[in-house]
Each structure stands twice: as C-alpha cells, then as structure tokens.
Amino acid sequence: MHEQDSTPNGTPTDHGRRGFLGAAALAATSLMAVTGAAATPAHAARPATGTGAPTRHRSQVTAAITQTGRRRLGSLKVSSIGLGTQTMPGNLYGPVTSRKDMVALIRTAVDQGMTFFDTAEAYGPWESERIVGDALRPVRDEVVIASKFGWDIDPDTGARLGLTSRPERIRQAVDGMLKRLRTDHIDLLYQHRVDPTVPIEDVADTVKDLIAEGKVLHWGLSEPGLQTVRRAHAIQPLTAIQNEYSTLWRGPKENVLPLCEELGIGLVCWAPLGMGFTTGTMSPYTRFAESDRRTAFPRNSRDNLAANMPLVQLLQDWAVRKGATPAQIDLAWLLAQKPWIVPIPSTTRLSHLLENIGAEEVRFTRDELQELNAAIADITIHGDRLPPEALAMTGVEAPTR
C-alpha cells in the first residue's frame, strides 16, 4: 500500500465523494460488463481454460482498487476493512435493488481482496445471514464470517421480544446460524448486547464449550460494560469488542481502547461512517423516509444535523488535502488510531464498496495525524448517537454469578 498525492488507488477524483463515486460507477460498470457482477455471481462457473480451472476476469480499473491490507483481532487475521451486511435485507435504511445484487456485491468484495464479513441473526432477522451464506459458500475457507446472538426473536413474526443469552438459547442460535450461513463453524461469534439477567460467566462457559466443539473459533462482545469484558476474558479470551466508533462518535477512545490494548483484544467499528453522515452526503435539510430507522436517532434531528456540520466541513477539507473523499478520510482516521482497529462499513452499492476499500491507501504523516486528531477533538457533537431504548443497552454490566 502507498499514498498517492492526488489520486488514491489510481482512480480519478475531484477531491469529493461525488467525483470518486463517478469514477467508481465507471469501475462498477466495467466490472459488470466483464464479469457480469450484477447478473452473474462473481464465483459462478467460468469457461474452462486449458488447465481445467475457471477463468476469473477482472477489469484494469477495479484491479487498481484492491484491498491488500491485513490486520489482527487477537489471533484472528482479517482484511483491514470489512463489510457490514446489516443493510442488505433492505429494512434498515430502505429497500435494496435485489437479493441477487447483494449476493453479487459480497462476492465482488471477495474478488477485491476483502476477507471480513459481519452479520447477525437479528439482521432481517435471519435474512442477512442467508445472503452472506449464499454469497460466501464458494470461498468459505478464504474468508472470516462474524455473526451475533443475544436477541429473543419471535420465529413467526421476526419481532424482537427482548434480550436473551441463556446457555440453551445461545446453542439454539448458533445451530440456526450454521444452517443459514451454510458452514460448519463461525469464525467470530459476538454476544450482540449484554443480557442484564444472565451472568457473563454463563455466557463465556457456553461459548467456550462451542469452541471446544469446533462450532465457533473466536468470540467477542458488542457494546459491553468494561468489567463485563474483564470477567468474560478471564474465562474464554476475547478476540474482539464491537463498538460504534468514528469521527462522529469517539466515545471508545476514553476507556474501550485502553482496555483493548491492555488485554490484547481487537476493536471492530460499526457505523464507522456515522450511518452516512461523515460521507458528506447529508445536510441540515436532509429528511429520511419513514422506513429509514435513522429518523429515530437524536443526532439526526434538523437542529443537530446543522450543529454537526463543522465535522463534515473538516473531513471535506482533509479530503481535498489528501486527494480522497470524506468517507475515506473518516475510515483512514480510524485505521490510523491503532493497528488492531478494523472498521466494517455497511453498503449495498458497488461504488461505495470500492470507495471504502480505497481508504486504506490514504496515509497520514505523524504531524498530519496529530493535527487531524486535535481538530476532531475540538468539534463538539450534538445529539445522542442512539435512541434512548437502544442507548440503554450499551455499556451494560452483566450480573454476577
């Protein structure tokens, strides 16, 4: 990897997301024309060559936007940027083009060098795992799949009935995941949220047994309390903590990052682009559709969007300075904080996927990083990051056994 002065990854840019996406759209068109990515799965059978092996064609444009960086979450090796799949069922931010396109997008991500894919039984529910399973089955041994348990989901309606991490429920959830993901093991299994009624020791013991059985290889916690992390880690060492983290939400810096560093645990960042805010595509006049769950987030109110615009301007200024896009600056900033931080931006568009991958080419000198860190720290973010009921589920400490 290396930083280019004005055109990261060799892709033309006008120093803004719109310019990059125009170039990425051309790359996407080229890729689809050559490989049929939107109509033909990237790993579908190809005409045989003289050696009997399938031929995988790649355009020169998309070959220039290939992810090569690798990082370690504990002992687990993953691509430096992963792919979140929460939006792929089409019931989070709005409808997607088609399920077939989502499968093709994941397969294209693999072709572009991505190895880390994040899902959960609650996404859809269940449909995200099915999409991931269908997409990655041909390359299962080449990728890392993370999923999450912890919700009591009505099997008939799909409604979330609350949190549950009882040992029998964990086992039931994992068995369902293995079927939907079309695999015999889950590389990284998270507790989606800490259950305030179940001791974390019971959870850790259950996961430890699942690891001994080979159904799970590594485990982690999502948005946990700090003492819960220590207690869980003492029974079965944790590989990763998953937390929201971006230039828009910098809460983990104070306590979570030092704890991860102390215990040798990786940090996986969900919503690393502030659910779209740090891409520079929102304004105080942005209005979300009724089906878009971001309408319920306090920081997305009209007043708070306006108050938080200085961050967008800062990222845009740095995008011009580094020949990148605001989204790439945000992701590159995360990568620069610690070598064991891995962002997992969600997307349903090929142009955005290529843009995100390109972030690993953006590098900061030591002086630049100090300058950017100071500028970000000076910006106050207005509005809670989550609705009250969701915020109450973060940082929870499990009861003692």
XYZ file of C-alpha atoms in Angstrom:
401
model
C 0.000 0.000 0.000
C 1.139 3.528 -0.592
C -0.297 7.004 -0.589
C -0.638 8.783 -3.893
C -0.591 12.556 -3.895
C -3.836 13.210 -5.716
C -5.468 10.040 -6.918
C -5.747 7.280 -4.286
C -5.702 3.802 -5.874
C -5.069 5.376 -9.257
C -8.746 6.356 -9.514
C -9.582 9.822 -10.876
C -11.120 12.119 -8.266
C -12.352 15.689 -7.889
C -11.499 15.510 -4.189
C -15.076 14.742 -3.211
C -17.400 11.779 -2.775
C -19.353 12.685 -5.890
C -16.241 12.683 -8.050
C -14.986 9.419 -6.613
C -18.364 7.765 -6.987
C -18.494 8.823 -10.603
C -15.200 7.066 -11.181
C -16.294 4.111 -9.078
C -19.503 3.882 -11.056
C -17.411 3.553 -14.212
C -15.398 0.883 -12.455
C -18.590 -0.879 -11.429
C -19.899 -0.707 -14.987
C -16.617 -2.071 -16.279
C -16.666 -4.856 -13.716
C -20.246 -5.817 -14.530
C -19.511 -5.723 -18.238
C -16.553 -8.033 -17.865
C -17.689 -10.347 -15.067
C -21.445 -9.848 -15.062
C -21.302 -8.874 -11.385
C -24.866 -7.608 -11.268
C -26.275 -10.513 -13.196
C -23.798 -13.338 -12.706
C -22.263 -14.246 -9.319
C -18.568 -13.410 -9.253
C -17.752 -17.012 -8.351
C -20.085 -18.701 -10.809
C -18.593 -21.244 -13.151
C -16.471 -19.788 -15.949
C -15.484 -21.289 -19.271
C -12.709 -23.771 -18.704
C -9.130 -22.905 -19.624
C -6.570 -25.329 -20.889
C -5.787 -26.372 -17.310
C -9.414 -27.065 -16.482
C -9.542 -24.146 -13.962
C -12.234 -21.468 -14.104
C -11.136 -18.134 -15.502
C -11.874 -15.063 -13.360
C -11.718 -11.874 -15.411
C -11.140 -8.511 -13.753
C -11.091 -5.082 -15.291
C -7.944 -2.982 -15.027
C -9.952 -0.265 -13.287
C -11.240 -2.408 -10.439
C -7.930 -4.216 -10.147
C -6.479 -0.851 -9.108
C -8.950 -0.699 -6.211
C -7.956 -3.925 -4.496
C -7.635 -4.317 -0.764
C -4.328 -5.753 0.359
C -4.083 -4.647 3.992
C -4.492 -7.215 6.762
C -4.894 -6.748 10.493
C -5.165 -8.943 13.568
C -8.018 -9.047 16.033
C -6.284 -11.002 18.748
C -5.038 -14.028 16.800
C -7.636 -13.663 14.025
C -6.320 -12.252 10.744
C -8.787 -10.166 8.704
C -8.780 -7.572 5.949
C -8.083 -4.060 7.231
C -11.617 -3.018 6.267
C -14.562 -5.400 6.477
C -18.092 -5.354 5.107
C -21.139 -4.909 7.318
C -24.261 -6.543 5.915
C -26.979 -5.170 8.197
C -28.488 -3.041 5.443
C -28.675 -5.841 2.873
C -32.113 -7.206 3.845
C -33.481 -3.762 2.928
C -35.346 -2.975 6.136
C -32.883 -0.633 7.861
C -32.272 2.395 5.660
C -34.646 1.432 2.882
C -35.145 -1.098 0.066
C -32.235 -2.580 -1.863
C -32.138 -3.350 -5.572
C -32.434 -7.110 -5.161
C -31.218 -10.007 -3.080
C -29.277 -11.247 -6.106
C -27.385 -7.953 -6.229
C -26.459 -8.248 -2.553
C -25.010 -11.720 -3.117
C -23.069 -10.399 -6.115
C -21.788 -7.425 -4.100
C -20.368 -9.670 -1.381
C -18.707 -11.878 -3.981
C -17.228 -8.828 -5.655
C -15.869 -7.713 -2.266
C -14.020 -11.023 -2.061
C -12.654 -10.503 -5.565
C -11.389 -7.081 -4.466
C -9.432 -8.581 -1.557
C -11.886 -8.245 1.341
C -11.961 -11.181 3.759
C -14.032 -9.989 6.758
C -17.850 -10.090 6.682
C -20.145 -9.132 9.549
C -23.743 -10.230 10.078
C -26.158 -11.213 12.881
C -29.254 -13.321 13.360
C -31.166 -10.124 14.185
C -30.405 -8.514 10.826
C -33.532 -9.050 8.801
C -33.968 -11.042 11.010
C -32.072 -14.035 9.619
C -32.023 -12.806 6.010
C -28.618 -11.125 6.254
C -27.078 -14.408 7.379
C -28.749 -16.231 4.479
C -27.389 -13.702 1.995
C -23.893 -13.984 3.462
C -24.096 -17.770 3.489
C -25.160 -17.961 -0.142
C -22.532 -15.443 -1.223
C -19.550 -16.916 0.595
C -20.184 -20.637 0.283
C -17.871 -20.983 -2.764
C -14.992 -19.327 -0.886
C -15.805 -20.301 2.686
C -12.245 -21.254 3.638
C -10.846 -17.954 2.308
C -12.953 -15.588 4.433
C -13.842 -14.709 8.010
C -17.524 -14.619 8.971
C -18.710 -12.896 12.141
C -22.243 -13.193 13.499
C -24.095 -12.366 16.707
C -26.575 -13.884 19.126
C -28.444 -12.329 22.025
C -31.971 -11.416 20.911
C -35.148 -13.346 21.635
C -36.719 -13.322 18.161
C -40.263 -14.496 17.509
C -39.926 -17.347 14.972
C -43.240 -16.476 13.309
C -43.168 -12.679 13.133
C -39.449 -11.924 13.425
C -40.187 -9.419 16.176
C -37.553 -8.814 18.827
C -39.006 -9.798 22.194
C -36.045 -8.656 24.253
C -32.542 -9.805 25.089
C -31.687 -13.363 25.987
C -28.301 -15.036 26.418
C -29.368 -18.135 28.318
C -26.999 -21.025 27.507
C -29.693 -23.065 25.754
C -30.684 -20.053 23.660
C -27.055 -19.452 22.634
C -26.764 -23.034 21.417
C -30.049 -22.767 19.547
C -28.925 -19.524 17.928
C -25.582 -20.962 16.818
C -27.190 -24.039 15.296
C -29.506 -21.763 13.306
C -26.580 -19.597 12.201
C -24.630 -22.595 10.915
C -27.551 -23.612 8.709
C -28.210 -20.108 7.377
C -24.523 -19.387 6.822
C -24.092 -22.794 5.154
C -20.994 -23.597 7.147
C -19.788 -25.860 9.939
C -18.206 -23.088 12.004
C -18.481 -19.401 12.831
C -15.140 -17.610 12.804
C -16.136 -14.851 15.235
C -19.247 -15.054 17.428
C -20.406 -11.990 19.366
C -22.915 -11.503 22.118
C -24.960 -8.791 20.397
C -25.786 -6.974 23.624
C -25.070 -7.860 27.239
C -28.061 -9.602 28.837
C -28.662 -7.908 32.215
C -30.252 -11.094 33.577
C -27.566 -13.665 32.691
C -24.089 -13.736 34.284
C -21.406 -13.239 31.656
C -19.629 -16.242 33.156
C -22.529 -18.445 31.977
C -22.234 -16.939 28.507
C -18.457 -17.390 28.406
C -18.695 -21.002 29.590
C -21.220 -21.789 26.852
C -19.103 -20.195 24.136
C -16.045 -21.990 25.491
C -17.865 -25.290 25.021
C -18.896 -24.297 21.483
C -15.255 -23.511 20.704
C -14.215 -26.922 22.049
C -16.834 -28.494 19.767
C -15.472 -26.634 16.740
C -18.692 -24.746 16.025
C -17.083 -21.405 16.977
C -13.452 -20.338 16.547
C -13.322 -16.926 18.280
C -15.694 -14.775 20.266
C -16.381 -11.206 21.253
C -18.817 -8.768 22.850
C -20.732 -5.887 21.297
C -21.134 -2.603 23.207
C -20.337 -4.255 26.577
C -19.596 -2.846 30.013
C -15.888 -2.691 30.812
C -15.974 -5.003 33.831
C -18.047 -7.488 31.858
C -15.206 -7.580 29.330
C -12.683 -8.438 32.028
C -14.872 -11.161 33.516
C -15.616 -12.733 30.140
C -11.975 -12.566 29.044
C -10.851 -14.371 32.209
C -12.914 -17.448 31.268
C -12.520 -17.521 27.482
C -10.168 -14.933 25.949
C -11.987 -12.439 23.759
C -10.853 -11.760 20.211
C -12.782 -8.558 19.581
C -15.063 -5.924 21.009
C -17.510 -4.335 18.616
C -18.417 -0.696 19.255
C -19.658 2.244 17.287
C -16.606 4.381 16.548
C -15.950 7.130 14.022
C -15.054 10.793 13.904
C -18.732 11.396 14.715
C -18.761 9.132 17.793
C -15.445 8.995 19.613
C -16.596 7.524 22.925
C -14.447 4.357 22.824
C -11.243 6.388 22.924
C -11.508 7.130 26.648
C -11.976 3.634 28.106
C -12.571 0.952 25.485
C -9.364 1.454 23.504
C -7.109 1.341 26.591
C -8.862 -1.831 27.773
C -8.454 -3.494 24.369
C -4.777 -2.586 24.325
C -4.268 -3.927 27.845
C -5.949 -7.268 27.142
C -4.831 -7.757 23.538
C -8.352 -7.535 22.120
C -9.175 -6.057 18.714
C -11.789 -3.366 18.134
C -14.309 -3.736 15.313
C -16.051 -0.461 14.486
C -19.667 -0.494 13.405
C -21.170 2.659 11.850
C -17.627 3.904 11.050
C -19.154 6.467 8.670
C -21.695 7.761 11.163
C -24.521 5.978 9.278
C -23.730 8.115 6.263
C -23.168 11.441 7.987
C -19.388 11.608 7.598
C -19.583 10.833 3.878
C -20.665 14.441 3.301
C -23.951 13.430 1.700
C -26.182 14.822 4.464
C -27.127 18.408 5.229
C -29.437 20.215 7.673
C -32.118 19.793 5.035
C -31.786 16.015 4.822
C -35.047 14.205 5.509
C -35.243 10.452 5.937
C -38.018 8.253 4.625
C -40.415 6.837 7.188
C -38.923 3.384 6.627
C -35.410 4.679 7.388
C -34.549 3.898 11.015
C -32.167 6.839 11.199
C -35.201 9.068 11.725
C -35.250 7.952 15.378
C -31.645 8.932 16.098
C -31.396 12.202 18.078
C -28.251 13.363 16.307
C -30.200 13.280 13.026
C -32.698 15.940 14.044
C -32.657 19.058 11.863
C -31.013 21.194 14.548
C -28.368 18.593 15.373
C -27.537 17.940 11.732
C -26.895 21.669 11.356
C -24.860 21.848 14.557
C -22.658 18.926 13.497
C -21.792 20.279 10.051
C -18.349 21.556 11.174
C -17.206 17.926 11.250
C -18.349 17.394 7.664
C -16.516 20.545 6.594
C -13.358 19.361 8.331
C -13.491 15.998 6.568
C -14.136 17.698 3.242
C -11.143 19.978 3.769
C -8.919 16.991 4.519
C -10.348 15.121 1.547
C -9.150 17.932 -0.727
C -5.819 17.978 1.024
C -5.255 14.221 0.686
C -6.880 13.644 -2.700
C -9.564 11.432 -1.215
C -13.229 11.579 -0.191
C -14.669 12.499 3.232
C -15.660 8.855 3.781
C -12.110 7.724 3.050
C -10.700 10.281 5.473
C -13.007 9.021 8.230
C -12.049 5.378 7.613
C -8.349 6.210 7.256
C -8.524 8.132 10.539
C -9.843 5.024 12.270
C -7.151 2.836 10.747
C -4.511 5.297 11.924
C -5.608 5.222 15.562
C -4.460 1.665 16.356
C -3.199 -1.262 14.248
C -5.852 -3.552 15.758
C -8.861 -1.424 14.780
C -10.993 -2.713 11.888
C -13.976 -0.723 10.539
C -16.887 -2.571 8.936
C -18.883 -0.018 6.917
C -22.193 -1.299 5.571
C -23.106 -0.691 1.966
C -25.406 -2.016 -0.730
C -23.675 -0.220 -3.624
C -20.607 -1.314 -5.535
C -19.362 2.266 -5.954
C -19.425 2.757 -2.175
C -17.671 -0.576 -1.630
C -14.823 0.467 -3.921
C -14.644 3.860 -2.229
C -14.384 2.247 1.194
C -11.673 -0.152 0.066
C -9.723 2.822 -1.281
C -9.477 4.286 2.212
C -6.571 2.008 3.078
C -4.460 3.910 0.554
C -4.868 7.178 2.480
C -1.963 7.709 4.867
C -1.215 10.434 7.370
C 2.205 11.573 8.497
C 2.691 11.788 12.251
C 2.269 15.553 12.172
C -0.832 15.308 9.987
C -2.436 12.796 12.329
C -1.746 14.964 15.351
C -3.260 17.931 13.531
C -6.336 15.979 12.457
C -6.825 14.439 15.900
C -6.702 17.869 17.513
C -9.145 19.350 15.013
C -11.618 16.499 15.513
C -11.344 16.729 19.301
C -12.229 20.436 19.127
C -15.572 19.698 17.461
C -18.487 19.050 19.810
C -21.074 16.588 18.503
C -24.706 17.376 19.280
C -27.377 14.744 19.885
C -27.246 11.206 21.277
C -25.918 8.567 18.938
C -28.829 6.165 19.507
C -32.495 6.316 20.523
C -32.980 6.115 24.332
C -34.050 2.463 24.399
C -31.042 1.386 22.319
C -28.623 3.597 24.217
C -29.746 1.951 27.474
C -28.459 -1.378 26.131
C -24.886 -0.122 25.703
C -22.177 -0.338 28.335
C -24.265 -2.750 30.405
C -22.596 -4.806 33.112
C -23.785 -8.422 33.411
C -24.926 -9.660 36.828
C -22.564 -11.737 38.932
C -22.958 -15.497 39.149
